[in-house]
Coordinates of N, CA and C in Angstrom, one line a residue:
Chain A
S1 N 4.9 -2.0 18.8 CA 4.5 -1.2 17.6 C 3.0 -1.4 17.3
Y2 N 2.4 -0.5 16.6 CA 1.0 -0.5 16.3 C 0.7 -1.6 15.3
E3 N -0.4 -2.3 15.5 CA -0.8 -3.4 14.6 C -2.2 -3.3 14.3
L4 N -2.5 -3.7 13.0 CA -3.9 -3.9 12.6 C -4.1 -5.4 12.5
T5 N -5.1 -6.0 13.2 CA -5.3 -7.4 13.3 C -6.4 -7.9 12.3
Q6 N -6.0 -8.8 11.4 CA -6.9 -9.4 10.5 C -6.9 -10.9 10.6
P7 N -8.0 -11.6 10.3 CA -8.0 -13.0 10.3 C -7.1 -13.5 9.1
P8 N -6.4 -14.5 9.3 CA -5.5 -15.0 8.2 C -6.3 -15.5 7.0
S9 N -7.5 -16.0 7.2 CA -8.2 -16.6 6.1 C -9.7 -16.5 6.4
V10 N -10.5 -16.4 5.3 CA -11.9 -16.4 5.3 C -12.3 -17.2 4.1
S11 N -13.3 -18.1 4.2 CA -13.8 -18.9 3.1 C -15.3 -18.8 3.0
V12 N -15.8 -18.7 1.8 CA -17.2 -18.6 1.5 C -17.5 -19.3 0.2
S13 N -18.8 -19.6 0.0 CA -19.2 -20.2 -1.2 C -19.7 -19.1 -2.2
P14 N -19.6 -19.3 -3.4 CA -20.1 -18.3 -4.4 C -21.5 -17.9 -4.1
G15 N -21.8 -16.6 -4.2 CA -23.1 -16.0 -3.9 C -23.3 -15.7 -2.4
Q16 N -22.5 -16.2 -1.5 CA -22.6 -15.8 -0.1 C -22.0 -14.5 0.2
T17 N -22.1 -14.1 1.4 CA -21.5 -12.8 1.9 C -20.2 -13.1 2.7
A18 N -19.1 -12.4 2.3 CA -17.8 -12.5 3.0 C -17.6 -11.3 3.8
R19 N -17.2 -11.5 5.1 CA -16.9 -10.3 5.9 C -15.5 -10.5 6.5
I20 N -14.7 -9.5 6.2 CA -13.3 -9.5 6.7 C -13.1 -8.3 7.7
T21 N -12.6 -8.7 8.9 CA -12.5 -7.6 9.9 C -11.0 -7.2 10.0
C22 N -10.9 -6.0 10.6 CA -9.6 -5.4 10.9 C -9.7 -4.6 12.2
S23 N -8.9 -4.9 13.2 CA -9.1 -4.3 14.5 C -7.8 -3.7 15.0
A24 N -8.0 -2.5 15.7 CA -6.9 -1.8 16.3 C -7.4 -0.7 17.1
D25 N -6.7 -0.3 18.2 CA -7.2 0.7 19.1 C -7.4 2.1 18.5
A26 N -6.6 2.5 17.5 CA -6.7 3.8 16.9 C -7.8 4.0 15.8
L27 N -8.4 2.9 15.5 CA -9.3 2.9 14.4 C -10.5 3.9 14.6
P28 N -11.0 4.1 15.8 CA -12.0 5.1 15.9 C -11.6 6.5 15.6
K29 N -10.2 6.8 15.5 CA -9.7 8.1 15.3 C -9.1 8.2 13.9
Q30 N -8.8 7.1 13.2 CA -8.2 7.1 11.9 C -9.0 6.4 10.9
F31 N -9.0 6.9 9.7 CA -9.7 6.2 8.6 C -9.0 4.9 8.3
A32 N -9.8 4.0 7.7 CA -9.2 2.7 7.3 C -9.5 2.6 5.8
Y33 N -8.6 1.8 5.1 CA -8.6 1.6 3.7 C -8.4 0.1 3.4
W34 N -9.0 -0.4 2.4 CA -8.9 -1.8 2.0 C -8.4 -2.0 0.6
Y35 N -7.5 -2.9 0.5 CA -6.9 -3.2 -0.8 C -7.1 -4.7 -1.1
Q36 N -7.3 -5.0 -2.4 CA -7.4 -6.3 -2.9 C -6.1 -6.6 -3.7
Q37 N -5.5 -7.8 -3.4 CA -4.3 -8.2 -4.2 C -4.5 -9.6 -4.7
K38 N -4.5 -9.7 -6.0 CA -4.5 -11.0 -6.7 C -3.1 -11.5 -6.9
P39 N -2.9 -12.8 -7.0 CA -1.5 -13.3 -7.2 C -0.8 -12.7 -8.3
G40 N 0.4 -12.2 -8.0 CA 1.3 -11.6 -9.1 C 0.9 -10.2 -9.5
Q41 N 0.0 -9.6 -8.8 CA -0.5 -8.3 -9.2 C -0.3 -7.3 -8.0
A42 N -0.3 -6.0 -8.4 CA -0.2 -5.0 -7.4 C -1.5 -4.8 -6.7
P43 N -1.5 -4.4 -5.4 CA -2.8 -4.1 -4.8 C -3.7 -3.1 -5.5
V44 N -5.0 -3.2 -5.3 CA -5.9 -2.3 -5.8 C -6.8 -1.8 -4.6
M45 N -7.0 -0.5 -4.5 CA -7.9 0.0 -3.4 C -9.3 -0.3 -3.7
V46 N -10.0 -0.9 -2.8 CA -11.5 -1.2 -3.0 C -12.4 -0.4 -2.1
I47 N -11.9 0.1 -1.0 CA -12.6 0.9 0.0 C -11.7 2.0 0.5
Y48 N -12.2 3.2 0.6 CA -11.4 4.3 1.3 C -12.2 5.0 2.3
K49 N -11.6 5.6 3.3 CA -12.2 6.3 4.4 C -13.4 5.5 5.0
D50 N -13.0 4.3 5.4 CA -13.9 3.3 6.0 C -15.0 2.7 5.2
S51 N -15.6 3.5 4.4 CA -16.8 3.0 3.7 C -17.1 3.5 2.3
E52 N -16.2 4.3 1.8 CA -16.3 4.9 0.4 C -15.8 3.9 -0.6
R53 N -16.4 3.9 -1.7 CA -16.0 2.9 -2.8 C -15.5 3.7 -4.0
P54 N -14.3 3.5 -4.4 CA -13.7 4.2 -5.6 C -14.5 3.8 -6.8
S55 N -14.4 4.7 -7.8 CA -15.1 4.5 -9.1 C -14.5 3.2 -9.7
G56 N -15.3 2.4 -10.3 CA -14.9 1.2 -11.0 C -14.9 0.0 -10.1
I57 N -15.1 0.2 -8.8 CA -15.2 -1.0 -7.9 C -16.6 -1.4 -7.8
P58 N -16.9 -2.7 -8.0 CA -18.3 -3.2 -8.0 C -19.0 -2.9 -6.7
E59 N -20.3 -2.7 -6.8 CA -21.1 -2.3 -5.6 C -21.2 -3.4 -4.5
R60 N -20.8 -4.6 -4.9 CA -20.9 -5.7 -3.9 C -19.8 -5.5 -2.8
F61 N -18.8 -4.6 -3.0 CA -17.8 -4.3 -2.0 C -18.3 -3.1 -1.2
S62 N -18.3 -3.3 0.1 CA -18.7 -2.2 1.0 C -17.9 -2.3 2.3
G63 N -17.8 -1.1 3.0 CA -17.1 -1.1 4.2 C -17.9 -0.4 5.3
S64 N -17.5 -0.8 6.6 CA -18.2 -0.2 7.7 C -17.2 -0.2 8.9
S65 N -17.6 0.6 9.9 CA -16.8 0.8 11.0 C -17.6 0.8 12.3
S66 N -17.1 0.2 13.3 CA -17.8 0.1 14.6 C -16.7 0.0 15.7
G67 N -16.5 1.1 16.5 CA -15.5 1.1 17.5 C -14.1 0.8 17.0
T68 N -13.5 -0.2 17.5 CA -12.1 -0.4 17.1 C -12.0 -1.4 16.0
T69 N -13.1 -1.7 15.3 CA -13.1 -2.7 14.2 C -13.7 -2.1 13.0
V70 N -13.0 -2.3 11.9 CA -13.6 -2.0 10.5 C -13.8 -3.3 9.8
T71 N -14.8 -3.3 8.9 CA -15.2 -4.6 8.2 C -15.4 -4.3 6.8
L72 N -14.7 -5.2 6.0 CA -15.0 -5.2 4.5 C -16.0 -6.3 4.3
T73 N -17.0 -5.9 3.6 CA -18.1 -6.9 3.3 C -18.2 -7.0 1.7
I74 N -18.2 -8.3 1.3 CA -18.4 -8.6 -0.1 C -19.6 -9.4 -0.2
S75 N -20.7 -8.8 -0.8 CA -22.0 -9.4 -1.0 C -22.1 -10.1 -2.3
G76 N -22.6 -11.3 -2.3 CA -22.7 -12.1 -3.5 C -21.3 -12.4 -4.1
V77 N -20.5 -13.0 -3.3 CA -19.1 -13.2 -3.7 C -19.0 -14.0 -5.0
Q78 N -18.1 -13.6 -5.8 CA -17.9 -14.3 -7.1 C -16.5 -14.9 -7.1
A79 N -16.3 -15.8 -8.0 CA -15.0 -16.5 -8.0 C -13.8 -15.5 -8.2
E80 N -14.1 -14.5 -8.9 CA -13.0 -13.5 -9.2 C -12.6 -12.7 -8.0
D81 N -13.4 -12.8 -6.9 CA -13.1 -12.0 -5.7 C -12.0 -12.7 -4.8
E82 N -11.7 -14.0 -5.2 CA -10.7 -14.7 -4.5 C -9.3 -14.0 -4.6
A83 N -8.8 -13.6 -3.4 CA -7.6 -12.7 -3.4 C -7.2 -12.5 -1.9
D84 N -6.1 -11.8 -1.8 CA -5.7 -11.4 -0.4 C -6.2 -10.0 -0.2
Y85 N -6.7 -9.7 1.0 CA -7.2 -8.4 1.3 C -6.5 -7.8 2.5
Y86 N -6.1 -6.5 2.3 CA -5.3 -5.8 3.4 C -6.0 -4.6 3.8
C87 N -6.1 -4.4 5.1 CA -6.6 -3.1 5.6 C -5.3 -2.2 5.9
Q88 N -5.5 -0.9 5.8 CA -4.5 0.0 6.0 C -5.0 1.2 6.8
S89 N -4.2 1.7 7.8 CA -4.6 2.9 8.5 C -3.3 3.5 9.0
A90 N -3.4 4.3 10.1 CA -2.2 4.9 10.7 C -2.3 4.9 12.2
D91 N -1.1 5.0 12.8 CA -1.1 5.1 14.3 C -1.3 6.5 14.7
S92 N -1.2 6.8 16.0 CA -1.4 8.1 16.5 C -0.4 9.1 16.0
S93 N 0.8 8.7 15.5 CA 1.8 9.6 15.0 C 1.7 9.8 13.5
G94 N 0.7 9.1 12.9 CA 0.6 9.2 11.5 C 1.3 8.2 10.6
T95 N 2.1 7.3 11.3 CA 2.8 6.3 10.6 C 1.8 5.3 9.9
V96 N 2.0 5.1 8.6 CA 1.1 4.2 7.9 C 1.4 2.7 8.3
V97 N 0.3 2.0 8.5 CA 0.4 0.6 8.9 C -0.6 -0.2 8.0
F98 N -0.1 -1.4 7.6 CA -1.0 -2.3 6.9 C -1.3 -3.5 7.9
G99 N -2.5 -4.1 7.7 CA -2.8 -5.3 8.4 C -2.0 -6.5 7.8
G100 N -2.0 -7.6 8.5 CA -1.3 -8.8 8.0 C -1.9 -9.4 6.8
G101 N -3.1 -9.1 6.4 CA -3.7 -9.6 5.2 C -4.6 -10.8 5.5
T102 N -5.7 -10.9 4.7 CA -6.6 -12.0 4.8 C -6.8 -12.7 3.5
K103 N -6.6 -14.0 3.4 CA -6.8 -14.7 2.2 C -8.2 -15.1 2.1
L104 N -8.9 -14.6 1.1 CA -10.3 -15.0 0.8 C -10.3 -16.1 -0.2
T105 N -10.9 -17.2 0.2 CA -11.1 -18.4 -0.6 C -12.5 -18.5 -1.0
V106 N -12.8 -18.7 -2.3 CA -14.2 -18.9 -2.8 C -14.3 -20.4 -3.1
L107 N -15.1 -21.1 -2.3 CA -15.1 -22.5 -2.3 C -15.8 -23.0 -3.6
Chain B
Q1 N -4.1 8.4 -18.3 CA -4.1 7.4 -17.2 C -2.8 7.4 -16.5
L2 N -2.7 7.7 -15.2 CA -1.5 7.7 -14.5 C -0.9 6.3 -14.5
Q3 N 0.4 6.3 -14.7 CA 1.2 5.0 -14.6 C 2.5 5.2 -13.9
L4 N 2.8 4.2 -13.1 CA 4.1 4.2 -12.4 C 4.9 3.0 -12.7
Q5 N 6.2 3.1 -12.9 CA 7.0 2.0 -13.3 C 8.3 2.0 -12.4
E6 N 8.5 0.9 -11.7 CA 9.8 0.8 -10.9 C 10.9 0.3 -11.8
S7 N 12.1 0.7 -11.5 CA 13.3 0.2 -12.2 C 14.5 0.1 -11.3
G8 N 15.4 -0.8 -11.6 CA 16.6 -0.9 -10.8 C 17.1 -2.3 -10.7
P9 N 18.2 -2.6 -10.1 CA 18.8 -3.9 -10.1 C 17.9 -4.9 -9.4
G10 N 17.8 -6.1 -9.9 CA 17.0 -7.2 -9.3 C 17.8 -8.0 -8.3
L11 N 19.1 -7.8 -8.2 CA 20.0 -8.5 -7.3 C 20.9 -7.5 -6.6
V12 N 21.0 -7.6 -5.3 CA 21.9 -6.7 -4.6 C 22.6 -7.6 -3.6
K13 N 23.9 -7.3 -3.4 CA 24.7 -8.1 -2.4 C 24.4 -7.6 -1.0
P14 N 24.5 -8.5 0.0 CA 24.4 -8.1 1.4 C 25.4 -7.0 1.7
S15 N 24.9 -6.1 2.6 CA 25.7 -4.9 3.1 C 25.7 -3.8 2.1
E16 N 25.3 -4.0 0.8 CA 25.3 -2.9 -0.1 C 24.0 -2.1 -0.1
T17 N 23.9 -1.2 -1.0 CA 22.7 -0.3 -1.0 C 21.8 -0.6 -2.2
L18 N 20.5 -0.8 -1.8 CA 19.5 -1.1 -2.8 C 19.0 0.3 -3.4
S19 N 19.0 0.4 -4.7 CA 18.5 1.7 -5.3 C 17.5 1.4 -6.3
L20 N 16.3 2.0 -6.2 CA 15.2 1.9 -7.1 C 14.7 3.3 -7.5
T21 N 14.2 3.3 -8.8 CA 13.6 4.6 -9.3 C 12.2 4.3 -9.7
C22 N 11.3 5.2 -9.5 CA 9.9 5.1 -10.0 C 9.7 6.2 -11.0
T23 N 9.3 5.9 -12.2 CA 9.0 6.9 -13.2 C 7.5 7.0 -13.4
V24 N 7.0 8.3 -13.2 CA 5.6 8.6 -13.3 C 5.3 9.1 -14.7
S25 N 4.3 8.6 -15.3 CA 3.8 9.1 -16.6 C 2.3 9.2 -16.6
G26 N 1.8 10.1 -17.5 CA 0.4 10.4 -17.6 C -0.1 11.3 -16.6
G27 N 0.8 12.0 -15.9 CA 0.4 13.0 -14.9 C 1.6 13.7 -14.3
S28 N 1.3 14.8 -13.6 CA 2.4 15.6 -13.0 C 2.7 15.1 -11.6
I29 N 4.0 15.2 -11.3 CA 4.5 14.8 -10.0 C 4.4 16.0 -9.0
N30 N 4.1 17.2 -9.6 CA 4.1 18.4 -8.8 C 2.7 18.8 -8.3
R31 N 1.8 17.9 -8.1 CA 0.4 18.3 -7.8 C 0.2 18.3 -6.3
D32 N -0.6 19.3 -5.8 CA -0.9 19.4 -4.4 C -1.7 18.1 -4.0
R33 N -1.6 17.8 -2.8 CA -2.3 16.7 -2.1 C -1.7 15.3 -2.4
Y34 N -0.8 15.2 -3.4 CA -0.3 13.9 -3.8 C 1.1 13.8 -3.3
Y35 N 1.3 12.7 -2.5 CA 2.7 12.3 -2.2 C 3.0 11.1 -3.1
W36 N 4.3 10.6 -3.0 CA 4.7 9.5 -3.8 C 5.4 8.6 -2.8
G37 N 5.0 7.3 -2.8 CA 5.5 6.4 -1.8 C 6.1 5.1 -2.3
W38 N 6.7 4.4 -1.3 CA 7.3 3.1 -1.5 C 6.7 2.1 -0.5
I39 N 6.4 1.0 -1.0 CA 5.8 -0.1 -0.2 C 6.6 -1.4 -0.6
R40 N 6.8 -2.3 0.3 CA 7.4 -3.6 -0.1 C 6.7 -4.8 0.5
Q41 N 6.9 -5.9 -0.2 CA 6.2 -7.2 0.2 C 7.2 -8.3 0.1
P42 N 7.7 -8.8 1.2 CA 8.6 -10.0 1.1 C 7.8 -11.2 0.5
P43 N 8.5 -12.1 -0.1 CA 7.8 -13.2 -0.7 C 6.9 -14.0 0.2
G44 N 5.6 -14.1 -0.1 CA 4.6 -14.8 0.7 C 4.2 -14.1 1.9
K45 N 4.5 -12.8 2.1 CA 4.2 -12.1 3.3 C 3.3 -10.9 2.9
G46 N 3.1 -10.0 3.9 CA 2.2 -8.9 3.8 C 2.9 -7.6 3.3
L47 N 2.1 -6.6 3.2 CA 2.7 -5.3 2.7 C 3.3 -4.5 3.9
E48 N 4.4 -3.8 3.6 CA 5.1 -3.0 4.6 C 5.4 -1.6 4.0
W49 N 4.9 -0.6 4.6 CA 5.1 0.8 4.2 C 6.6 1.2 4.5
I50 N 7.2 1.9 3.5 CA 8.6 2.3 3.7 C 8.6 3.8 3.9
G51 N 7.9 4.6 3.0 CA 8.0 6.0 3.2 C 7.3 6.8 2.1
N52 N 6.9 8.0 2.3 CA 6.3 8.9 1.3 C 7.0 10.2 1.2
I53 N 7.0 10.8 0.0 CA 7.7 12.1 -0.3 C 6.8 13.0 -1.0
Y54 N 6.8 14.3 -0.7 CA 6.0 15.3 -1.4 C 7.0 15.9 -2.5
Y55 N 6.4 16.5 -3.5 CA 7.3 17.1 -4.5 C 8.2 18.2 -4.0
S56 N 7.7 18.8 -2.9 CA 8.6 19.9 -2.3 C 9.7 19.3 -1.5
G57 N 9.7 18.0 -1.2 CA 10.7 17.4 -0.5 C 10.3 16.9 0.9
S58 N 9.1 17.3 1.4 CA 8.7 16.8 2.7 C 8.6 15.3 2.7
I59 N 9.1 14.7 3.7 CA 9.2 13.2 3.7 C 8.6 12.6 5.0
Y60 N 7.9 11.5 4.9 CA 7.5 10.7 6.0 C 8.2 9.3 5.8
Y61 N 8.9 8.8 6.9 CA 9.5 7.5 6.8 C 8.8 6.6 7.9
N62 N 8.8 5.3 7.6 CA 8.5 4.3 8.6 C 9.6 4.3 9.6
P63 N 9.3 4.5 10.9 CA 10.4 4.5 11.9 C 11.3 3.2 11.9
S64 N 10.7 2.1 11.4 CA 11.4 0.8 11.4 C 12.6 0.8 10.5
H65 N 12.6 1.7 9.5 CA 13.6 1.7 8.5 C 14.3 3.0 8.4
K66 N 13.9 4.0 9.2 CA 14.3 5.4 8.9 C 15.8 5.5 8.9
S67 N 16.6 4.8 9.7 CA 18.0 4.9 9.7 C 18.7 4.5 8.4
R68 N 18.0 3.6 7.6 CA 18.7 3.1 6.4 C 18.1 3.6 5.1
V69 N 17.0 4.3 5.2 CA 16.2 4.7 4.0 C 16.4 6.2 3.6
T70 N 16.5 6.4 2.3 CA 16.5 7.7 1.8 C 15.6 7.7 0.6
I71 N 14.6 8.6 0.6 CA 13.7 8.8 -0.5 C 13.9 10.2 -1.1
S72 N 14.0 10.3 -2.4 CA 14.2 11.6 -3.0 C 13.3 11.7 -4.2
V73 N 13.1 13.0 -4.7 CA 12.2 13.2 -5.8 C 12.9 14.1 -6.8
D74 N 12.8 13.8 -8.1 CA 13.3 14.6 -9.2 C 12.1 15.1 -10.1
T75 N 11.6 16.3 -9.8 CA 10.4 16.7 -10.5 C 10.7 16.9 -12.0
S76 N 11.9 17.3 -12.4 CA 12.2 17.6 -13.8 C 12.1 16.3 -14.6
R77 N 12.4 15.1 -14.0 CA 12.3 13.9 -14.6 C 11.0 13.1 -14.3
T78 N 10.1 13.7 -13.5 CA 8.9 13.0 -13.0 C 9.3 11.6 -12.4
Q79 N 10.3 11.6 -11.6 CA 10.8 10.4 -10.9 C 11.0 10.6 -9.4
F80 N 10.8 9.5 -8.7 CA 11.3 9.5 -7.3 C 12.0 8.2 -7.0
S81 N 12.8 8.3 -6.0 CA 13.8 7.2 -5.8 C 13.8 6.7 -4.4
L82 N 14.3 5.5 -4.3 CA 14.4 4.8 -3.0 C 15.9 4.3 -2.8
K83 N 16.5 4.6 -1.7 CA 17.8 4.0 -1.4 C 17.7 3.3 0.0
L84 N 18.1 2.1 0.1 CA 18.0 1.3 1.3 C 19.4 0.8 1.5
S85 N 20.1 1.2 2.6 CA 21.5 0.9 2.8 C 21.6 -0.4 3.7
S86 N 22.8 -0.9 3.6 CA 23.2 -2.1 4.5 C 22.1 -3.2 4.4
V87 N 21.8 -3.6 3.2 CA 20.7 -4.6 3.1 C 21.2 -6.0 3.5
T88 N 20.2 -6.8 4.0 CA 20.4 -8.2 4.3 C 19.3 -9.0 3.6
A89 N 19.3 -10.3 3.8 CA 18.4 -11.2 3.1 C 16.9 -10.8 3.5
A90 N 16.8 -10.2 4.7 CA 15.4 -9.8 5.1 C 14.8 -8.7 4.3
D91 N 15.7 -8.0 3.5 CA 15.2 -6.9 2.6 C 14.8 -7.5 1.2
T92 N 14.9 -8.8 1.0 CA 14.4 -9.4 -0.2 C 12.9 -9.2 -0.3
A93 N 12.4 -8.6 -1.3 CA 10.9 -8.3 -1.4 C 10.6 -7.8 -2.8
V94 N 9.3 -7.8 -3.1 CA 8.8 -7.0 -4.2 C 8.6 -5.6 -3.7
Y95 N 9.2 -4.6 -4.4 CA 9.1 -3.2 -4.0 C 8.1 -2.5 -5.0
Y96 N 7.1 -1.9 -4.4 CA 6.2 -1.1 -5.2 C 6.3 0.4 -5.0
C97 N 6.2 1.1 -6.0 CA 6.0 2.6 -5.9 C 4.5 2.9 -6.1
A98 N 4.1 4.0 -5.5 CA 2.6 4.3 -5.6 C 2.4 5.8 -5.4
R99 N 1.3 6.3 -6.0 CA 0.9 7.6 -5.7 C 0.1 7.6 -4.4
V100 N 0.3 8.5 -3.6 CA -0.3 8.6 -2.3 C -1.1 9.9 -2.1
T101 N -2.4 9.7 -1.9 CA -3.2 10.9 -1.7 C -3.4 11.2 -0.3
Y102 N -3.2 12.4 0.1 CA -3.4 12.9 1.5 C -4.7 13.5 1.6
D103 N -5.6 12.8 2.4 CA -7.0 13.3 2.5 C -7.5 13.1 3.9
S104 N -8.0 14.2 4.4 CA -8.6 14.1 5.8 C -7.7 13.6 6.8
G105 N -6.4 13.9 6.7 CA -5.4 13.5 7.7 C -4.9 12.1 7.5
S106 N -5.2 11.5 6.4 CA -4.7 10.1 6.1 C -4.1 10.0 4.8
F107 N -3.2 9.0 4.7 CA -2.6 8.7 3.4 C -3.3 7.5 2.8
L108 N -3.6 7.5 1.5 CA -4.1 6.3 0.9 C -3.4 6.1 -0.5
F109 N -3.2 4.9 -0.9 CA -2.4 4.5 -2.0 C -3.3 4.2 -3.2
D110 N -3.5 5.1 -4.1 CA -4.5 4.9 -5.1 C -4.0 4.5 -6.5
Y111 N -2.7 4.7 -6.8 CA -2.2 4.2 -8.0 C -0.8 3.5 -7.6
W112 N -0.7 2.3 -8.2 CA 0.5 1.5 -7.8 C 1.3 1.1 -9.1
G113 N 2.6 1.0 -9.0 CA 3.4 0.4 -10.0 C 3.2 -1.1 -10.0
Q114 N 3.7 -1.8 -11.0 CA 3.5 -3.3 -11.0 C 4.4 -4.0 -10.0
G115 N 5.4 -3.3 -9.5 CA 6.3 -4.0 -8.5 C 7.5 -4.5 -9.2
T116 N 8.6 -4.6 -8.4 CA 9.9 -5.2 -8.9 C 10.5 -6.0 -7.8
L117 N 10.9 -7.2 -8.1 CA 11.5 -8.1 -7.1 C 13.0 -7.8 -7.0
V118 N 13.4 -7.5 -5.7 CA 14.8 -7.3 -5.4 C 15.2 -8.4 -4.5
T119 N 16.2 -9.1 -4.9 CA 16.8 -10.2 -4.1 C 18.1 -9.8 -3.5
V120 N 18.3 -10.0 -2.2 CA 19.5 -9.7 -1.6 C 20.3 -11.1 -1.4
S121 N 21.4 -11.2 -2.1 CA 22.1 -12.5 -2.1 C 23.5 -12.2 -2.6
S122 N 24.5 -13.0 -2.1 CA 25.8 -12.9 -2.6 C 26.1 -13.8 -3.8

């Protein structure tokens, strides 16, 4: 089955830049989306169509795409950014797929 | 402001059918471009897509669950529903409903309910 591969965890100090990657063969042909999920809460979309930021999402969140990898970048990480982050895309048949999630720890 | 709210039993016995309803408020369920979806998350694990439905009845299911899942929509009540048959402990999860926007050939989940925990146990 089609999988989106994310690192299980990323750790950064406050004010530094966090980069979370998501890799899969179909990513050059399908858009990717990123969701932030804090404990006990529903996910919130922070990036859509690889690099677009929804209204209300801070500018420190950005997305990029290169080949089979998409990257969520959080510049100037704040303590409140500590959360699980999930990428989402689709396989060649259009089946929605989520990555396994990355736990971002702010040291 | 669009809001979604899941409702249904929090405990289901093994082999029985899990039934959940999502009530949409603050917006119409009959709008073009918008599907309505179900996603679940087992305790301590990641997100898993279950399926999406359009107000006209067009449905997309995750092939992994297609044989056990039924999603339906009731536009008069601005609700859509999930039924998952023959449940086992592996179906224990927080179940989320969401508004799903179809854009440029992709689905994205832009509004979510708060989620409801369903435990499968005798």
